[in-house]
Short mmCIF file of C-alpha atoms in Angstrom, two decimals:
data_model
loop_
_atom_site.label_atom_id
_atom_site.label_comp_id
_atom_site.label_asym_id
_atom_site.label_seq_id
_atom_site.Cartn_x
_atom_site.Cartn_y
_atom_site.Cartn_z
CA UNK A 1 7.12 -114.26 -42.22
CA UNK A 2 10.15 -114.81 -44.68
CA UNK A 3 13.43 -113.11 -44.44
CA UNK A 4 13.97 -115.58 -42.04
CA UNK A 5 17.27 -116.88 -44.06
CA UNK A 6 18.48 -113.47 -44.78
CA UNK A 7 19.56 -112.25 -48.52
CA UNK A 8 22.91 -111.18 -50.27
CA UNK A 9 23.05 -108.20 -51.58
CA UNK A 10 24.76 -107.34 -55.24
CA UNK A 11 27.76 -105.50 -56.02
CA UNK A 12 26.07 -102.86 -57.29
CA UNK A 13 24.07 -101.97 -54.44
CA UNK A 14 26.89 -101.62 -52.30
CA UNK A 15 29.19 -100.03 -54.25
CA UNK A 16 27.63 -96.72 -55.36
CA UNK A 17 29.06 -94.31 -58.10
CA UNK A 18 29.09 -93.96 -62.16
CA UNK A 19 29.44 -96.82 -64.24
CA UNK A 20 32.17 -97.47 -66.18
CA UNK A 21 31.31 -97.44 -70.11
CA UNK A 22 32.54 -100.64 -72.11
CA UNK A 23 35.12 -100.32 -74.39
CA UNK A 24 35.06 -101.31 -78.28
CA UNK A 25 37.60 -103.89 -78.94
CA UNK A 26 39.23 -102.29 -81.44
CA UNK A 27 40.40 -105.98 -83.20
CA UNK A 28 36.45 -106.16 -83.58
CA UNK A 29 35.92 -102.90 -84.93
CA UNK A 30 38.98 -103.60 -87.44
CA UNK A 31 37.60 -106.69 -88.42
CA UNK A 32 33.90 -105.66 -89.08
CA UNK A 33 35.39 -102.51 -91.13
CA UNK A 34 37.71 -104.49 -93.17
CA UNK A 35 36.52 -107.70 -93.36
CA UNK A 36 32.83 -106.89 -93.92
CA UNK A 37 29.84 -105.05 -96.05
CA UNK A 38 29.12 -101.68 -93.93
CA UNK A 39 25.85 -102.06 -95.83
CA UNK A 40 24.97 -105.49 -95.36
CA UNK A 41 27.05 -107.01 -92.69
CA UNK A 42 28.22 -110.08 -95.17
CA UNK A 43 31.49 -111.01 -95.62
CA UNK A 44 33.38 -108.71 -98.68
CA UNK A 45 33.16 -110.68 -101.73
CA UNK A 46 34.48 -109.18 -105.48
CA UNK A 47 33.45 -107.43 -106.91
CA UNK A 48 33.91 -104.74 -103.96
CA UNK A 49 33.40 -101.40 -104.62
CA UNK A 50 34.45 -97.92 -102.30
CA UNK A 51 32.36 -94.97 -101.81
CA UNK A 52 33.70 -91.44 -101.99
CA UNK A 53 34.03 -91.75 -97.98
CA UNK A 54 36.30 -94.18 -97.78
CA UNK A 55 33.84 -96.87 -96.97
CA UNK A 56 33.93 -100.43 -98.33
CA UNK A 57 30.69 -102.26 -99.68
CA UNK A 58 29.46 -105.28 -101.75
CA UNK A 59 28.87 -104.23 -105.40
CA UNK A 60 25.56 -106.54 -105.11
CA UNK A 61 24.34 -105.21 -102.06
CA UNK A 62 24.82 -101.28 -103.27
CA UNK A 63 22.77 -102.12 -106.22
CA UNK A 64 19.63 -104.05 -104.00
CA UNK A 65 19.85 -100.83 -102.05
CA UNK A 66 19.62 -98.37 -104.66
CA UNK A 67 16.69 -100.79 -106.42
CA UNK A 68 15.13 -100.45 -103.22
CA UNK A 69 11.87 -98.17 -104.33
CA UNK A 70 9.60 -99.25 -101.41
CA UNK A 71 7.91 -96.27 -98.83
CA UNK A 72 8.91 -98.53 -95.68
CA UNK A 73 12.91 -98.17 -96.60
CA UNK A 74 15.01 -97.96 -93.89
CA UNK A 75 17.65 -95.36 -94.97
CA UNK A 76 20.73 -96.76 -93.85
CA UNK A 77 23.24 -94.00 -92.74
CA UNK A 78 26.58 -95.28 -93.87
CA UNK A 79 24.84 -95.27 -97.44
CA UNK A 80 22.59 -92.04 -97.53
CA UNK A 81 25.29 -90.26 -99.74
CA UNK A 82 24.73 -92.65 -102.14
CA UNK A 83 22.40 -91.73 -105.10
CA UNK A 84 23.19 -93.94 -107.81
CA UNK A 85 25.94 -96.83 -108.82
CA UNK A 86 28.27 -93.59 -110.08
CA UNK A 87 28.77 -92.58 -106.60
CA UNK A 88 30.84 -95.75 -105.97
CA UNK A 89 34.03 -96.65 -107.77
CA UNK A 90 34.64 -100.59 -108.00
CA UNK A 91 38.09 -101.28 -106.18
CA UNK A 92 41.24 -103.20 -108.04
CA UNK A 93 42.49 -105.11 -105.06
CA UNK A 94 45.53 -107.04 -105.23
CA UNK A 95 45.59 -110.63 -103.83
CA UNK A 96 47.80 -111.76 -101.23
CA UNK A 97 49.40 -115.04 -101.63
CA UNK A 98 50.29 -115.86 -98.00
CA UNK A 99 46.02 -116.28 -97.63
CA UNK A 100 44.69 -119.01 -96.94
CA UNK A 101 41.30 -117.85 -96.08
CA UNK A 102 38.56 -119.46 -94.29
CA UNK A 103 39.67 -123.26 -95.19
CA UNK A 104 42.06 -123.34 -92.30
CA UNK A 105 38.75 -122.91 -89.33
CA UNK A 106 36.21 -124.16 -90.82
CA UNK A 107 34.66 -125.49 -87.59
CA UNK A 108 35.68 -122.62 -85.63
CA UNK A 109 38.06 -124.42 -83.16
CA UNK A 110 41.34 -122.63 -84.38
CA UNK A 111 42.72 -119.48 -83.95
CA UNK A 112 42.36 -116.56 -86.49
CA UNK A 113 45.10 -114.46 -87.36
CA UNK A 114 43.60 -111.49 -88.07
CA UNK A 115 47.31 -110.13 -89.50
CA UNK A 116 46.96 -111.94 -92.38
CA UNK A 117 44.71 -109.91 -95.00
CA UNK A 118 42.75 -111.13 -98.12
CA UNK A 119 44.33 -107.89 -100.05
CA UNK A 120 47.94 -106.72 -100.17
CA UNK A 121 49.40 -103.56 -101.24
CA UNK A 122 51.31 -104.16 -104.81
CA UNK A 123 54.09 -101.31 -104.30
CA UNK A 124 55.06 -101.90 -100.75
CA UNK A 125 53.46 -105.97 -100.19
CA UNK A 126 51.70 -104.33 -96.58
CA UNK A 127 48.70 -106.25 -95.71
CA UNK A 128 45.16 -104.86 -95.98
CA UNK A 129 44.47 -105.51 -92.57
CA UNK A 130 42.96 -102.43 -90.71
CA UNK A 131 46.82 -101.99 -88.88
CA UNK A 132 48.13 -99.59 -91.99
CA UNK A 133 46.58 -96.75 -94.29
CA UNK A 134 45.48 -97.69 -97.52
CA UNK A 135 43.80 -95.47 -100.46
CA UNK A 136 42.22 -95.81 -103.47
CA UNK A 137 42.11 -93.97 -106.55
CA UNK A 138 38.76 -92.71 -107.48
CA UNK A 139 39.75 -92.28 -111.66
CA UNK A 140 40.78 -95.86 -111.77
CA UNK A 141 40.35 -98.14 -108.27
CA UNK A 142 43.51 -99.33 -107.70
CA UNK A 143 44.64 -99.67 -103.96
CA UNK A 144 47.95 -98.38 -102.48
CA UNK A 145 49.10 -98.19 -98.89
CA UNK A 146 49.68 -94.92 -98.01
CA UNK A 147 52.94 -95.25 -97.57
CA UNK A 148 53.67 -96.61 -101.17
CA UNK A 149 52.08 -93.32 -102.25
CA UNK A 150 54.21 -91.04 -99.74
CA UNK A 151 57.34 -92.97 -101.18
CA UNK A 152 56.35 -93.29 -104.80
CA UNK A 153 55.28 -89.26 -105.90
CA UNK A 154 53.87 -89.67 -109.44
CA UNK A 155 51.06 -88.17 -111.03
CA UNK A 156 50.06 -91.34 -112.44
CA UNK A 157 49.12 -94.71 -110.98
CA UNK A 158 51.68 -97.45 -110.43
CA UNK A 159 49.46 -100.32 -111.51
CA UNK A 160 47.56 -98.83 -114.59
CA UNK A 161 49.07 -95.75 -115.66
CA UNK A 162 46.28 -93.60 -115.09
CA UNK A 163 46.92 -89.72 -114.36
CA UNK A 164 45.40 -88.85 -111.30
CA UNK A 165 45.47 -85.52 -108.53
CA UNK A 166 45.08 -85.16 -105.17
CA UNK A 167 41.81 -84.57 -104.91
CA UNK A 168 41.24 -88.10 -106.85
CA UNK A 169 43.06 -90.41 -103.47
CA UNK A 170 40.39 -91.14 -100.86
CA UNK A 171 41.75 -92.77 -97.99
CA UNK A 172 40.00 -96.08 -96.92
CA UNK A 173 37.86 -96.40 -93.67
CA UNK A 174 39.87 -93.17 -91.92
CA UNK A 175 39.28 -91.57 -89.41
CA UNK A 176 36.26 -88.46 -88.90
CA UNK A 177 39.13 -85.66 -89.24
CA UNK A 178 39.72 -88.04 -92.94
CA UNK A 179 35.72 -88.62 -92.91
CA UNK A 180 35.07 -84.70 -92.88
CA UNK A 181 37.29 -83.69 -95.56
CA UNK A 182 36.27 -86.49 -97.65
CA UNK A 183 32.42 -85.51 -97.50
CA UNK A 184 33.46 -81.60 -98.05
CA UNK A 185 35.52 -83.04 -101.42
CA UNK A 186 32.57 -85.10 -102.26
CA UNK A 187 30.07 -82.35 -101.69
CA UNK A 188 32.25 -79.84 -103.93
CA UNK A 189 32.25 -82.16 -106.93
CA UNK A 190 28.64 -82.87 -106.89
CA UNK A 191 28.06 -78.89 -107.00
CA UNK A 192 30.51 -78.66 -109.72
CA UNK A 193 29.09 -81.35 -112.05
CA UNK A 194 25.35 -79.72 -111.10
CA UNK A 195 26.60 -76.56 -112.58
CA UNK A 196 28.27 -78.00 -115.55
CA UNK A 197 24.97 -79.66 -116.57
CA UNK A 198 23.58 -76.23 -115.92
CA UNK A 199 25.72 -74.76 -118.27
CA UNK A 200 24.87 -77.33 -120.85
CA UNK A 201 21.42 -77.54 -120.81
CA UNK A 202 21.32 -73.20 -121.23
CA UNK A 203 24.26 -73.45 -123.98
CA UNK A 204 21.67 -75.98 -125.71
CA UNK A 205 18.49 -74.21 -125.22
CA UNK A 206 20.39 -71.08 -126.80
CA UNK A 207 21.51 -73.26 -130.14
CA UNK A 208 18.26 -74.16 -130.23
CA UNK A 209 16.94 -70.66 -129.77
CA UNK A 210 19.39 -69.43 -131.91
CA UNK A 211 19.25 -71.63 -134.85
CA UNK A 212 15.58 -70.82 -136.03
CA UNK A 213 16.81 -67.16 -136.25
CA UNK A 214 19.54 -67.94 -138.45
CA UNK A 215 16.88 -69.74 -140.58
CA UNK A 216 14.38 -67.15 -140.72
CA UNK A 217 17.44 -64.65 -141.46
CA UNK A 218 18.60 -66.73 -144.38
CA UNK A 219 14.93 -67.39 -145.64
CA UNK A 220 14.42 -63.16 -145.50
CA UNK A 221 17.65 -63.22 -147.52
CA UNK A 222 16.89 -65.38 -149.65
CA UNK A 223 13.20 -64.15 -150.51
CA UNK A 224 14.87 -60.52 -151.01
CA UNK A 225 17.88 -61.87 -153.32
CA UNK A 226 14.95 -64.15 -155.93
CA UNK A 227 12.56 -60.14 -155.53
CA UNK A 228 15.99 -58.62 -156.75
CA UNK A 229 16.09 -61.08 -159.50
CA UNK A 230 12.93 -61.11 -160.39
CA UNK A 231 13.07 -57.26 -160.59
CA UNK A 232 16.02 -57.73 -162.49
CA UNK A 233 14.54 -60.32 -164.78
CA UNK A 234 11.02 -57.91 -165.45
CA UNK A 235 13.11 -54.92 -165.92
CA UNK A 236 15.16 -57.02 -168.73
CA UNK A 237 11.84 -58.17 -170.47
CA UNK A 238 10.39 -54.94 -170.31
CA UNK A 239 13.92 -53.40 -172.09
CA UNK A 240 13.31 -56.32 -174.28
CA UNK A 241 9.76 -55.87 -175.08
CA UNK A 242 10.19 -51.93 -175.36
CA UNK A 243 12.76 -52.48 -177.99
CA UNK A 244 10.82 -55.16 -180.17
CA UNK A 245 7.65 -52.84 -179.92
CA UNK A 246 10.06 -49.97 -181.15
CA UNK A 247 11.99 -51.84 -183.89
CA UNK A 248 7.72 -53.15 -185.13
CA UNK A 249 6.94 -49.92 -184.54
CA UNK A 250 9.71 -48.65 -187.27
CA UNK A 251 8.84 -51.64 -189.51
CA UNK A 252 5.45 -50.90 -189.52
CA UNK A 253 5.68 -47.35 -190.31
CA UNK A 254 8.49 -48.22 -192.72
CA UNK A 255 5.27 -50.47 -194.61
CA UNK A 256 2.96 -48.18 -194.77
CA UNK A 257 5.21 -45.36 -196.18
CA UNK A 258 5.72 -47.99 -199.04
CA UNK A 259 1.94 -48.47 -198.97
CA UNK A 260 1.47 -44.78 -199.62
CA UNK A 261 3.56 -44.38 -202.01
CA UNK A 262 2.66 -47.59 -204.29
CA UNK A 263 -0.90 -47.92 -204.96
CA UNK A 264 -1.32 -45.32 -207.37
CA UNK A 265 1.16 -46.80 -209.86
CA UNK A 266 1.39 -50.54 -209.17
CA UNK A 267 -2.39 -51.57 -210.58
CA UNK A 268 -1.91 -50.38 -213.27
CA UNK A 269 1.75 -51.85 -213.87
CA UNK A 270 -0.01 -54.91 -212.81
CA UNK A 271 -3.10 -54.57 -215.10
CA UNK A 272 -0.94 -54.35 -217.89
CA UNK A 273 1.18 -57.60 -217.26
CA UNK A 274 -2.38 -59.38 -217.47
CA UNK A 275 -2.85 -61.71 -219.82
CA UNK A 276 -5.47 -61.47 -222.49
CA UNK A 277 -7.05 -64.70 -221.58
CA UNK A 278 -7.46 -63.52 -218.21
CA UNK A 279 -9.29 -60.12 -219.39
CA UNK A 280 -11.32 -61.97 -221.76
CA UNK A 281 -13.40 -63.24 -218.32
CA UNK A 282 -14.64 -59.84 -218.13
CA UNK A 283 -17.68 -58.61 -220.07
CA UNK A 284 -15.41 -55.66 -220.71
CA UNK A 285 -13.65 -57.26 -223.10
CA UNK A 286 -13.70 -57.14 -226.79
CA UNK A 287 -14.87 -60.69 -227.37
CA UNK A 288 -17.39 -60.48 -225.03
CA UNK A 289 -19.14 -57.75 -227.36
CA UNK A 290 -21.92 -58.84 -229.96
CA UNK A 291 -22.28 -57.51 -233.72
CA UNK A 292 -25.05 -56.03 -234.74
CA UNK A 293 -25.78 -58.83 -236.32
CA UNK A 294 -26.43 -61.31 -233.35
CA UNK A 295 -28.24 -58.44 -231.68
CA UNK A 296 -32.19 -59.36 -231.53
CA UNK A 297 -34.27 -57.05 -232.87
CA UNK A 298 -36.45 -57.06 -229.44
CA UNK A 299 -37.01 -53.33 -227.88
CA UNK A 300 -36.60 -55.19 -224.34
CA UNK A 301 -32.31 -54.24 -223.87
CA UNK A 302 -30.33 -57.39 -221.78
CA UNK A 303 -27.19 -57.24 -220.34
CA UNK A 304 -25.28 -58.39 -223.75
CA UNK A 305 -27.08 -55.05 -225.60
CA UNK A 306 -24.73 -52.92 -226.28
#
């Protein structure tokens, strides 16, 4: 039953041995780097920004991706190093006139030239194509070819002015050798700016440990200078009182020697200046005396009996 027809066999059942592994076309892997978001797979659009690898992104899509709080997140790997909108630096591309972009195949039946570039280097006019080096400069985001940097050594960018170093030119989409010493840069400067918040954070917690020991120093001060005036000040008023209880003292005394010596003679002095309308008050007085005459002739004695 069956097989009666026979059956062909495959190529791969006759031939026996190790596959041979496809190869990347590497005009596809320049145009996906290049051309498109390594985050989202869109097409670049400004504003485009660079990551501290060398990698090219969408600004928009970096900051759904950071927004992204959610538990079920898949961490993409060509963005793991990325922990907020600072670790990206927002490129200043310069246009290339010769583009005509995507008018020219819009239905897809034309060739693409993938030569021609959206971006063009401003020194040297190469074309941001994948073909030739280009870098960026991480203080201010202007993009060279690597050549116009070789040719051109200044310490300050050709476009803007801007000082730069070494250390600040990251090479676009290079290759891992570039990759490695990128990420070793990148992790250096994080563990630099870690420690210099350190640094900060101890210089202003000993300020602020400081400062209320300056105040409490001053305060001490100041309560011990107003006790040395107030010393001062009761020492003063007790000089002062001392010497007005002495010179009363003297005054006093000085009194009652005159009061010792002037009683004896000064009544009578004074006595003697009276008038004699004044002393006739008295019963002592001569006019207050009866004659014998206008004395009753009662045994009973009054007061005016003399």
């Amino acid at each position: 039953m069956g097989c009666d027809g026979g059956t062909i066999p495959k190529r791969h059942e006759l031939v026996k041995g190790p596959r041979k592994v496809e190869k990347v076309d590497k005009n596809a892997e320049l145009v996906a780097q290049w051309y498109y978001c390594t985050l989202s797979q869109e097409k670049l659009s400004r504003p485009i920004v660079a990551c501290e690898l060398g990698r090219l992104y969408n600004k928009d899509a970096v900051i759904e991706f950071l927004l992204d709080k959610a538990s079920d997140k898949v961490l993409v790997e060509a963005a793991s190093h990325i922990k907020s909108i600072k670790n990206v630096v927002e490129l200043n591309l310069t246009d290339n006139p010769a583009w005509t972009g995507d008018k020219g195949n819009t239905k897809g039946d034309k060739y693409d030239d993938i030569q021609s570039a959206r971006f063009i280097c401003p020194v040297v006019g190469l074309e941001m194509n994948g073909r030739h080096r280009f870098c960026f400069l991480r203080n201010c985001g202007c993009v060279f070819s690597e050549r116009a940097l070789k040719e051109i050594k200044t310490e300050a960018c050709n476009k803007c002015g801007t000082p730069f170093r070494n250390d600040d030119v990251i090479v676009l989409n290079g290759t891992k050798e570039d990759v490695e010493v990128l990420k070793k840069r990148m992790e250096d400067r994080r563990l630099k700016s870690k420690l210099g918040k350190k640094s900060k954070k101890l210089k202003a917690a000993e300020t602020i440990v400081k400062s209320p020991a300056a105040e409490d120093s001053s305060s001490s001060s100041q309560r011990n200078t107003e006790k040395d005036v107030t010393n001062v000040k009761s020492g003063e008023n007790r000089s002062i009182a001392f010497c007005k209880a002495s010179e009363s003292a003297s005054s006093s005394s000085g009194k009652d020697s005159k009061n010792a010596t002037g009683p004896s003679k000064r009544p009578i002095a004074h006595m003697e200046e009276k008038s004699e309308a004044y002393k006739s008050i008295f019963t002592s007085h001569s006019s207050a005396k009866r004659s014998k005459e206008e004395s009753s002739n009662w045994i009973t004695h009054t007061a005016y009996y003399f």
